[in-house]
Amino acid sequence: MNFGVIGYGYWGPNIVRNLASLEGSHLVAIADVNTSARIRAQKAYPGVNVTPNASELISSPGIDAIAVVTPVWTHYDLVKAALENGKHVFVEKPFTSNSAQGEELINLAQQKNLTIMVDHTFLFTGAVKKISQLLNEGTLGNLYYYDSTRVNLGLFQHDINVLWDLAPHDLSIMDYLIKTSPEAIVATGQSHLNGCEDVAYMTLYFPEKVIAHINVNWLSPVKVRTTLIGGEKRMLVWNDLEADEKVKVYDKGVNITNREGLYELLVNYRSGDMWAPQLEQVEALRQELTYFVDCISNGQKPLNDGCAGLRVVKMLEAATESLSEKGSLVYL
Ligand SMILES: NC(=O)c1ccc[n+]([C@@H]2O[C@H](COP(=O)([O-])OP(=O)(O)OC[C@H]3O[C@@H](n4cnc5c(N)ncnc54)[C@H](O)[C@@H]3O)[C@@H](O)[C@H]2O)c1
């Protein structure tokens, strides 16, 4: 499969590195409007055509698939043009700036029988795969909550706020793990520097009393990537910054019983073992791009297709509405 990559800024080099070395993929061209990005790309990949012009890649008959690794406000136009020119598309998160754009692109891909994959990288990490397995096998029991802290200092984006930048990771993970969409969302936040919210909090109400909370922040003195997932039977802590033992499962919980004949509640705390399951050690992005090539070759619908991207955009839209009303409850 011959690939063209649009965007060689911060994240683009990771996509390019993988596509250049992946079995079944051949990196043909890189486009970036920025001169220094093009110089970097050409130095790293002397045999690859590097151009300022994305349309050169999009219209090239020698390219089968395009990776769009540019800021979100450019995704719709670039993906649309790529699909119209018969190319499969791998596009960065968040899929689009609004749900109308996402729906249009999904329909276009369907009409043209082309694949859209949205880069929801975390779904391909050993940690999320293991957590999914623990949930599916019933190890945690019925899910109670998902609580994530994803904070660091910068990188500031100019076109989007911290929710659109960092929350897509958690929203795509929840979409994958919880398997249902939230019923309502509340978001609050504040902008201190450039007009875009740099600190934000989002609460999501799912069916069956599952609740999720996401704390995202560009103004944190330290980097934190910690998620607590609580179930009826067990709870886990996922610290993505740990080199080993990223996921720790705690055999802890609370049992509440009514003593017969009495209205008194009996609360028992259960505190058993903790263990750290073995996680698959592979580069998530590499697995994801391999899966993209496989899906196209086998005509398979990716789990992180345009519809998955759209579900995340819809949650972000609801959060944006709530944020503008200082935390009103917005139903989806
Ligand atoms: N999956 C992940 O973990 C992950 C991590 C970081 C960023 N991202 C996503 O990747 C995308 C890019 O983010 P970034 O941090 O690399 O941004 P960036 O600003 O560092 O890089 C974007 C690059 O795209 C180029 N560009 C913009 N419009 C263009 C156009 N029309 N034609 C050609 N080149 C163009 C810019 O010159 C720039 O070099 C965003 O959607 C972001 O959310 C994903």
Short mmCIF file of C-alpha atoms and ligand atoms in Angstrom, two decimals:
data_model
loop_
_atom_site.label_atom_id
_atom_site.label_comp_id
_atom_site.label_asym_id
_atom_site.label_seq_id
_atom_site.Cartn_x
_atom_site.Cartn_y
_atom_site.Cartn_z
CA MET A 1 0.00 0.00 0.00
CA ASN A 2 1.46 3.34 -1.05
CA PHE A 3 1.12 6.09 1.58
CA GLY A 4 1.25 9.86 1.57
CA VAL A 5 1.43 11.75 4.87
CA ILE A 6 0.14 15.30 5.29
CA GLY A 7 1.60 17.13 8.31
CA TYR A 8 5.10 16.66 9.71
CA GLY A 9 4.86 18.70 12.93
CA TYR A 10 4.91 17.12 16.38
CA TRP A 11 2.98 13.88 15.76
CA GLY A 12 3.57 13.41 12.00
CA PRO A 13 7.14 12.05 12.39
CA ASN A 14 5.76 9.12 14.46
CA ILE A 15 3.31 8.19 11.73
CA VAL A 16 5.99 8.59 9.05
CA ARG A 17 8.56 6.50 10.98
CA ASN A 18 6.11 3.62 11.24
CA LEU A 19 4.82 3.80 7.69
CA ALA A 20 8.40 3.89 6.37
CA SER A 21 9.26 0.61 8.09
CA LEU A 22 5.99 -1.32 8.17
CA GLU A 23 5.58 -4.49 6.16
CA GLY A 24 2.93 -3.93 3.51
CA SER A 25 3.32 -0.17 3.46
CA HIS A 26 5.45 2.03 1.24
CA LEU A 27 5.95 5.69 2.13
CA VAL A 28 5.83 7.69 -1.10
CA ALA A 29 5.41 11.34 -0.14
CA ILE A 30 5.17 13.84 2.73
CA ALA A 31 3.46 17.24 2.50
CA ASP A 32 3.84 20.12 4.94
CA VAL A 33 3.23 23.83 4.38
CA ASN A 34 5.99 24.68 6.85
CA THR A 35 9.50 24.98 5.38
CA SER A 36 11.41 23.82 8.45
CA ALA A 37 9.12 20.78 8.76
CA ARG A 38 9.91 19.93 5.13
CA ILE A 39 13.66 20.29 5.72
CA ARG A 40 13.44 17.91 8.70
CA ALA A 41 11.39 15.41 6.70
CA GLN A 42 13.68 15.48 3.68
CA LYS A 43 16.77 15.03 5.86
CA ALA A 44 15.25 12.02 7.61
CA TYR A 45 13.80 10.47 4.41
CA PRO A 46 16.00 11.49 1.45
CA GLY A 47 14.29 9.02 -0.92
CA VAL A 48 10.78 10.34 -0.27
CA ASN A 49 9.08 13.11 -2.22
CA VAL A 50 8.61 16.08 0.16
CA THR A 51 6.30 18.87 -0.98
CA PRO A 52 4.47 21.92 0.42
CA ASN A 53 1.41 20.91 -1.56
CA ALA A 54 -1.03 18.44 0.03
CA SER A 55 -3.09 18.37 -3.19
CA GLU A 56 -0.09 16.83 -4.98
CA LEU A 57 -0.43 13.75 -2.74
CA ILE A 58 -4.19 13.74 -2.82
CA SER A 59 -4.36 13.68 -6.63
CA SER A 60 -1.41 11.31 -7.17
CA PRO A 61 -2.48 8.07 -8.87
CA GLY A 62 0.51 6.35 -7.22
CA ILE A 63 -0.90 6.82 -3.69
CA ASP A 64 -3.51 4.48 -2.17
CA ALA A 65 -3.90 5.94 1.32
CA ILE A 66 -3.37 9.29 2.99
CA ALA A 67 -2.53 9.97 6.64
CA VAL A 68 -3.82 13.38 7.78
CA VAL A 69 -1.67 14.57 10.70
CA THR A 70 -2.55 18.26 10.76
CA PRO A 71 -4.55 20.41 13.23
CA VAL A 72 -8.23 19.48 13.58
CA TRP A 73 -9.62 22.51 11.69
CA THR A 74 -7.91 21.24 8.51
CA HIS A 75 -9.14 17.60 8.79
CA TYR A 76 -12.50 18.00 7.03
CA ASP A 77 -11.17 19.60 3.81
CA LEU A 78 -8.15 17.29 3.54
CA VAL A 79 -10.08 14.07 4.29
CA LYS A 80 -12.89 15.06 1.91
CA ALA A 81 -10.45 15.76 -0.92
CA ALA A 82 -8.61 12.48 -0.25
CA LEU A 83 -11.85 10.46 -0.34
CA GLU A 84 -13.05 12.23 -3.48
CA ASN A 85 -9.78 11.17 -5.10
CA GLY A 86 -10.32 7.54 -4.12
CA LYS A 87 -7.84 7.36 -1.21
CA HIS A 88 -8.31 5.50 2.07
CA VAL A 89 -7.73 7.80 5.04
CA PHE A 90 -5.99 7.55 8.39
CA VAL A 91 -6.88 10.77 10.24
CA GLU A 92 -5.78 12.15 13.56
CA LYS A 93 -8.00 12.58 16.57
CA PRO A 94 -10.28 14.44 16.97
CA PHE A 95 -11.84 13.30 13.68
CA THR A 96 -13.46 16.64 12.74
CA SER A 97 -14.37 20.05 14.20
CA ASN A 98 -18.07 19.17 14.35
CA SER A 99 -20.41 16.23 13.87
CA ALA A 100 -21.95 17.46 10.58
CA GLN A 101 -18.50 17.27 8.97
CA GLY A 102 -17.94 13.80 10.42
CA GLU A 103 -21.27 12.49 9.14
CA GLU A 104 -20.59 13.85 5.64
CA LEU A 105 -17.17 12.19 5.50
CA ILE A 106 -18.54 8.85 6.72
CA ASN A 107 -21.22 8.92 3.98
CA LEU A 108 -18.68 9.86 1.34
CA ALA A 109 -16.37 6.99 2.37
CA GLN A 110 -19.31 4.58 2.25
CA GLN A 111 -20.34 5.70 -1.24
CA LYS A 112 -16.78 5.29 -2.48
CA ASN A 113 -16.18 2.04 -0.59
CA LEU A 114 -13.16 3.53 1.18
CA THR A 115 -11.88 3.10 4.74
CA ILE A 116 -11.59 5.85 7.31
CA MET A 117 -9.59 5.11 10.44
CA VAL A 118 -9.36 7.70 13.23
CA ASP A 119 -6.14 7.63 15.24
CA HIS A 120 -7.41 6.50 18.64
CA THR A 121 -3.91 5.32 19.56
CA PHE A 122 -4.64 4.27 23.13
CA LEU A 123 -6.96 1.45 22.00
CA PHE A 124 -3.85 -0.32 20.75
CA THR A 125 -1.81 -0.06 23.95
CA GLY A 126 -1.13 -3.11 26.08
CA ALA A 127 -2.81 -1.33 29.04
CA VAL A 128 -6.15 -0.65 27.34
CA LYS A 129 -6.21 -4.11 25.78
CA LYS A 130 -5.69 -5.67 29.21
CA ILE A 131 -8.31 -3.44 30.86
CA SER A 132 -10.78 -4.37 28.13
CA GLN A 133 -10.05 -8.05 28.73
CA LEU A 134 -10.53 -7.64 32.52
CA LEU A 135 -13.88 -5.94 31.96
CA ASN A 136 -15.09 -8.43 29.34
CA GLU A 137 -14.12 -11.42 31.49
CA GLY A 138 -16.02 -9.92 34.43
CA THR A 139 -12.92 -9.59 36.65
CA LEU A 140 -13.98 -6.08 37.73
CA GLY A 141 -17.68 -6.93 37.88
CA ASN A 142 -20.26 -4.34 36.87
CA LEU A 143 -18.57 -1.03 36.13
CA TYR A 144 -19.12 1.84 38.59
CA TYR A 145 -16.82 4.59 37.36
CA TYR A 146 -13.94 5.73 35.11
CA ASP A 147 -11.89 8.59 36.51
CA SER A 148 -8.96 10.03 34.58
CA THR A 149 -6.38 12.73 35.21
CA ARG A 150 -4.47 13.78 32.11
CA VAL A 151 -2.48 16.90 32.91
CA ASN A 152 0.87 18.45 31.99
CA LEU A 153 2.50 21.80 31.20
CA GLY A 154 1.66 22.68 27.52
CA LEU A 155 1.75 21.84 24.59
CA PHE A 156 -0.68 24.68 23.94
CA GLN A 157 -2.79 24.39 20.81
CA HIS A 158 -3.99 27.58 19.16
CA ASP A 159 -7.12 26.37 17.43
CA ILE A 160 -8.68 24.19 20.15
CA ASN A 161 -9.08 24.12 23.91
CA VAL A 162 -7.65 21.54 26.28
CA LEU A 163 -10.81 19.40 26.08
CA TRP A 164 -10.54 18.96 22.31
CA ASP A 165 -6.81 18.32 22.64
CA LEU A 166 -6.55 15.84 25.54
CA ALA A 167 -10.05 14.49 26.26
CA PRO A 168 -10.35 12.55 22.94
CA HIS A 169 -7.93 10.01 24.40
CA ASP A 170 -10.21 9.22 27.35
CA LEU A 171 -13.41 9.54 25.33
CA SER A 172 -12.17 7.02 22.76
CA ILE A 173 -10.99 4.67 25.53
CA MET A 174 -14.37 4.90 27.29
CA ASP A 175 -16.22 4.43 24.01
CA TYR A 176 -14.25 1.22 23.53
CA LEU A 177 -14.43 -0.08 27.12
CA ILE A 178 -17.95 0.92 28.14
CA LYS A 179 -19.51 0.11 24.74
CA THR A 180 -22.42 2.50 25.20
CA SER A 181 -22.64 6.24 24.65
CA PRO A 182 -23.14 8.68 27.52
CA GLU A 183 -26.65 10.03 28.10
CA ALA A 184 -25.57 13.41 29.39
CA ILE A 185 -22.43 15.48 29.84
CA VAL A 186 -21.35 18.35 32.09
CA ALA A 187 -18.18 20.32 31.44
CA THR A 188 -16.57 23.24 33.20
CA GLY A 189 -13.30 24.99 32.55
CA GLN A 190 -11.41 28.25 32.41
CA SER A 191 -9.05 30.01 30.02
CA HIS A 192 -6.17 31.96 31.51
CA LEU A 193 -3.82 32.68 28.62
CA ASN A 194 -4.95 32.69 24.99
CA GLY A 195 -8.75 32.55 25.08
CA CYS A 196 -8.94 28.74 24.83
CA GLU A 197 -9.79 26.84 28.04
CA ASP A 198 -6.52 25.49 29.44
CA VAL A 199 -8.05 23.75 32.50
CA ALA A 200 -11.23 21.70 32.16
CA TYR A 201 -13.31 19.04 33.88
CA MET A 202 -15.84 16.80 32.21
CA THR A 203 -18.41 14.48 33.78
CA LEU A 204 -20.22 11.88 31.68
CA TYR A 205 -23.35 10.02 32.77
CA PHE A 206 -23.64 6.61 31.13
CA PRO A 207 -26.55 4.15 31.39
CA GLU A 208 -26.56 1.64 34.30
CA LYS A 209 -25.26 4.28 36.77
CA VAL A 210 -21.78 4.31 35.21
CA ILE A 211 -20.16 7.71 35.73
CA ALA A 212 -16.93 9.08 34.26
CA HIS A 213 -14.83 12.10 35.11
CA ILE A 214 -11.96 13.55 33.12
CA ASN A 215 -9.56 16.20 34.41
CA VAL A 216 -7.48 17.80 31.63
CA ASN A 217 -5.05 20.63 32.17
CA TRP A 218 -2.25 22.34 30.21
CA LEU A 219 -1.12 24.30 33.28
CA SER A 220 -0.04 21.50 35.56
CA PRO A 221 3.49 21.62 37.02
CA VAL A 222 3.79 17.87 36.66
CA LYS A 223 2.68 15.35 34.07
CA VAL A 224 0.02 12.94 35.36
CA ARG A 225 -1.63 10.15 33.37
CA THR A 226 -3.58 8.20 35.94
CA THR A 227 -6.93 6.48 35.53
CA LEU A 228 -8.99 4.77 38.23
CA ILE A 229 -11.56 2.26 37.11
CA GLY A 230 -13.92 0.95 39.75
CA GLY A 231 -16.11 -2.10 39.48
CA GLU A 232 -18.45 -3.97 41.75
CA LYS A 233 -15.91 -6.75 42.33
CA ARG A 234 -12.50 -5.14 41.81
CA MET A 235 -10.88 -1.81 41.06
CA LEU A 236 -7.80 -0.86 39.11
CA VAL A 237 -5.30 1.94 38.80
CA TRP A 238 -3.64 2.58 35.44
CA ASN A 239 -0.60 4.83 35.66
CA ASP A 240 0.58 5.25 32.10
CA LEU A 241 3.83 6.89 33.20
CA GLU A 242 5.03 3.79 35.08
CA ALA A 243 7.66 1.87 33.12
CA ASP A 244 6.52 -1.48 34.55
CA GLU A 245 3.31 -2.45 36.25
CA LYS A 246 1.24 0.27 34.57
CA VAL A 247 -1.98 -1.48 35.57
CA LYS A 248 -2.61 -2.63 39.13
CA VAL A 249 -5.77 -4.54 39.98
CA TYR A 250 -7.02 -4.32 43.56
CA ASP A 251 -9.27 -6.95 45.03
CA LYS A 252 -11.08 -4.32 47.05
CA GLY A 253 -14.72 -3.47 47.29
CA VAL A 254 -17.70 -2.73 49.43
CA ASN A 255 -20.53 -5.14 50.19
CA ILE A 256 -23.72 -3.75 51.60
CA THR A 257 -26.38 -6.01 53.07
CA ASN A 258 -29.62 -5.44 54.92
CA ARG A 259 -29.83 -7.42 58.12
CA GLU A 260 -33.05 -9.31 58.08
CA GLY A 261 -35.80 -7.63 59.99
CA LEU A 262 -33.72 -4.51 60.54
CA TYR A 263 -33.52 -1.36 58.51
CA GLU A 264 -29.84 -1.00 59.39
CA LEU A 265 -27.34 -1.25 56.51
CA LEU A 266 -24.36 -3.51 57.01
CA VAL A 267 -21.27 -2.30 55.25
CA ASN A 268 -18.36 -4.68 54.72
CA TYR A 269 -15.09 -3.52 53.23
CA ARG A 270 -13.21 -6.16 51.37
CA SER A 271 -9.46 -5.77 51.06
CA GLY A 272 -7.69 -8.56 49.24
CA ASP A 273 -4.65 -8.89 47.04
CA MET A 274 -3.23 -6.49 44.49
CA TRP A 275 -1.65 -7.76 41.31
CA ALA A 276 -0.11 -6.23 38.20
CA PRO A 277 -1.05 -8.17 35.06
CA GLN A 278 1.47 -8.70 32.29
CA LEU A 279 0.94 -6.20 29.45
CA GLU A 280 1.76 -6.60 25.78
CA GLN A 281 4.90 -4.56 25.00
CA VAL A 282 4.43 -3.19 21.50
CA GLU A 283 4.27 0.29 20.00
CA ALA A 284 0.55 1.06 19.87
CA LEU A 285 0.82 3.25 16.78
CA ARG A 286 2.67 0.53 14.89
CA GLN A 287 -0.06 -2.00 15.71
CA GLU A 288 -2.74 0.49 14.73
CA LEU A 289 -1.16 1.25 11.34
CA THR A 290 -0.65 -2.48 10.68
CA TYR A 291 -4.34 -2.95 11.49
CA PHE A 292 -5.22 -0.10 9.07
CA VAL A 293 -3.36 -1.84 6.23
CA ASP A 294 -5.00 -5.18 7.16
CA CYS A 295 -8.50 -3.69 7.30
CA ILE A 296 -8.12 -2.22 3.82
CA SER A 297 -6.63 -5.44 2.41
CA ASN A 298 -9.38 -7.62 3.96
CA GLY A 299 -12.27 -5.21 3.47
CA GLN A 300 -12.78 -5.19 7.25
CA LYS A 301 -14.42 -2.31 9.15
CA PRO A 302 -11.97 -0.92 11.74
CA LEU A 303 -13.16 -0.66 15.34
CA ASN A 304 -11.83 2.92 15.30
CA ASP A 305 -13.62 3.85 12.08
CA GLY A 306 -15.25 7.17 11.19
CA CYS A 307 -18.29 6.29 13.33
CA ALA A 308 -16.06 5.85 16.42
CA GLY A 309 -14.44 9.21 15.59
CA LEU A 310 -17.89 10.77 15.24
CA ARG A 311 -19.06 9.46 18.63
CA VAL A 312 -16.07 11.20 20.24
CA VAL A 313 -16.78 14.45 18.35
CA LYS A 314 -20.41 14.34 19.55
CA MET A 315 -19.22 14.06 23.17
CA LEU A 316 -16.85 17.00 22.61
CA GLU A 317 -19.66 19.08 21.08
CA ALA A 318 -21.90 18.39 24.07
CA ALA A 319 -19.02 19.29 26.40
CA THR A 320 -18.44 22.54 24.49
CA GLU A 321 -22.12 23.49 24.87
CA SER A 322 -22.02 22.71 28.58
CA LEU A 323 -18.76 24.62 29.02
CA SER A 324 -20.24 27.73 27.40
CA GLU A 325 -23.11 27.57 29.92
CA LYS A 326 -20.75 27.12 32.87
CA GLY A 327 -21.56 23.47 33.41
CA SER A 328 -25.18 22.95 32.34
CA LEU A 329 -26.33 19.35 31.88
CA VAL A 330 -26.37 18.59 28.15
CA TYR A 331 -28.22 15.50 26.94
CA LEU A 332 -26.91 13.63 23.93
N1 LIG B 1 -2.75 10.25 18.59
C1 LIG B 1 -2.01 10.97 19.40
O1 LIG B 1 -1.57 10.49 20.46
C2 LIG B 1 -1.68 12.38 19.02
C3 LIG B 1 -0.62 13.05 19.63
C4 LIG B 1 -0.37 14.37 19.24
C5 LIG B 1 -1.15 14.99 18.28
N2 LIG B 1 -2.17 14.30 17.71
C6 LIG B 1 -3.04 14.93 16.69
O2 LIG B 1 -2.27 15.12 15.51
C7 LIG B 1 -2.71 16.27 14.81
C8 LIG B 1 -1.52 17.20 14.59
O3 LIG B 1 -1.02 17.57 15.84
P1 LIG B 1 0.49 18.09 16.02
O4 LIG B 1 0.68 18.25 17.49
O5 LIG B 1 1.43 17.25 15.24
O6 LIG B 1 0.37 19.54 15.34
P2 LIG B 1 1.58 20.44 14.76
O7 LIG B 1 1.02 21.82 14.65
O8 LIG B 1 2.82 20.20 15.56
O9 LIG B 1 1.83 19.84 13.30
C9 LIG B 1 0.93 19.97 12.27
C10 LIG B 1 1.71 20.13 10.97
O10 LIG B 1 0.77 20.15 9.89
C11 LIG B 1 1.20 21.13 8.94
N3 LIG B 1 0.03 21.55 8.16
C12 LIG B 1 -1.07 22.21 8.60
N4 LIG B 1 -1.96 22.37 7.58
C13 LIG B 1 -1.42 21.78 6.50
C14 LIG B 1 -1.86 21.60 5.16
N5 LIG B 1 -3.05 22.05 4.73
N6 LIG B 1 -1.03 20.96 4.30
C15 LIG B 1 0.17 20.49 4.70
N7 LIG B 1 0.64 20.65 5.96
C16 LIG B 1 -0.15 21.26 6.85
C17 LIG B 1 1.81 22.25 9.80
O11 LIG B 1 2.71 23.03 9.05
C18 LIG B 1 2.51 21.43 10.88
O12 LIG B 1 3.86 21.15 10.57
C19 LIG B 1 -3.82 16.88 15.68
O13 LIG B 1 -5.08 16.46 15.20
C20 LIG B 1 -3.55 16.30 17.07
O14 LIG B 1 -4.73 16.19 17.87
C21 LIG B 1 -2.44 13.02 18.06
#
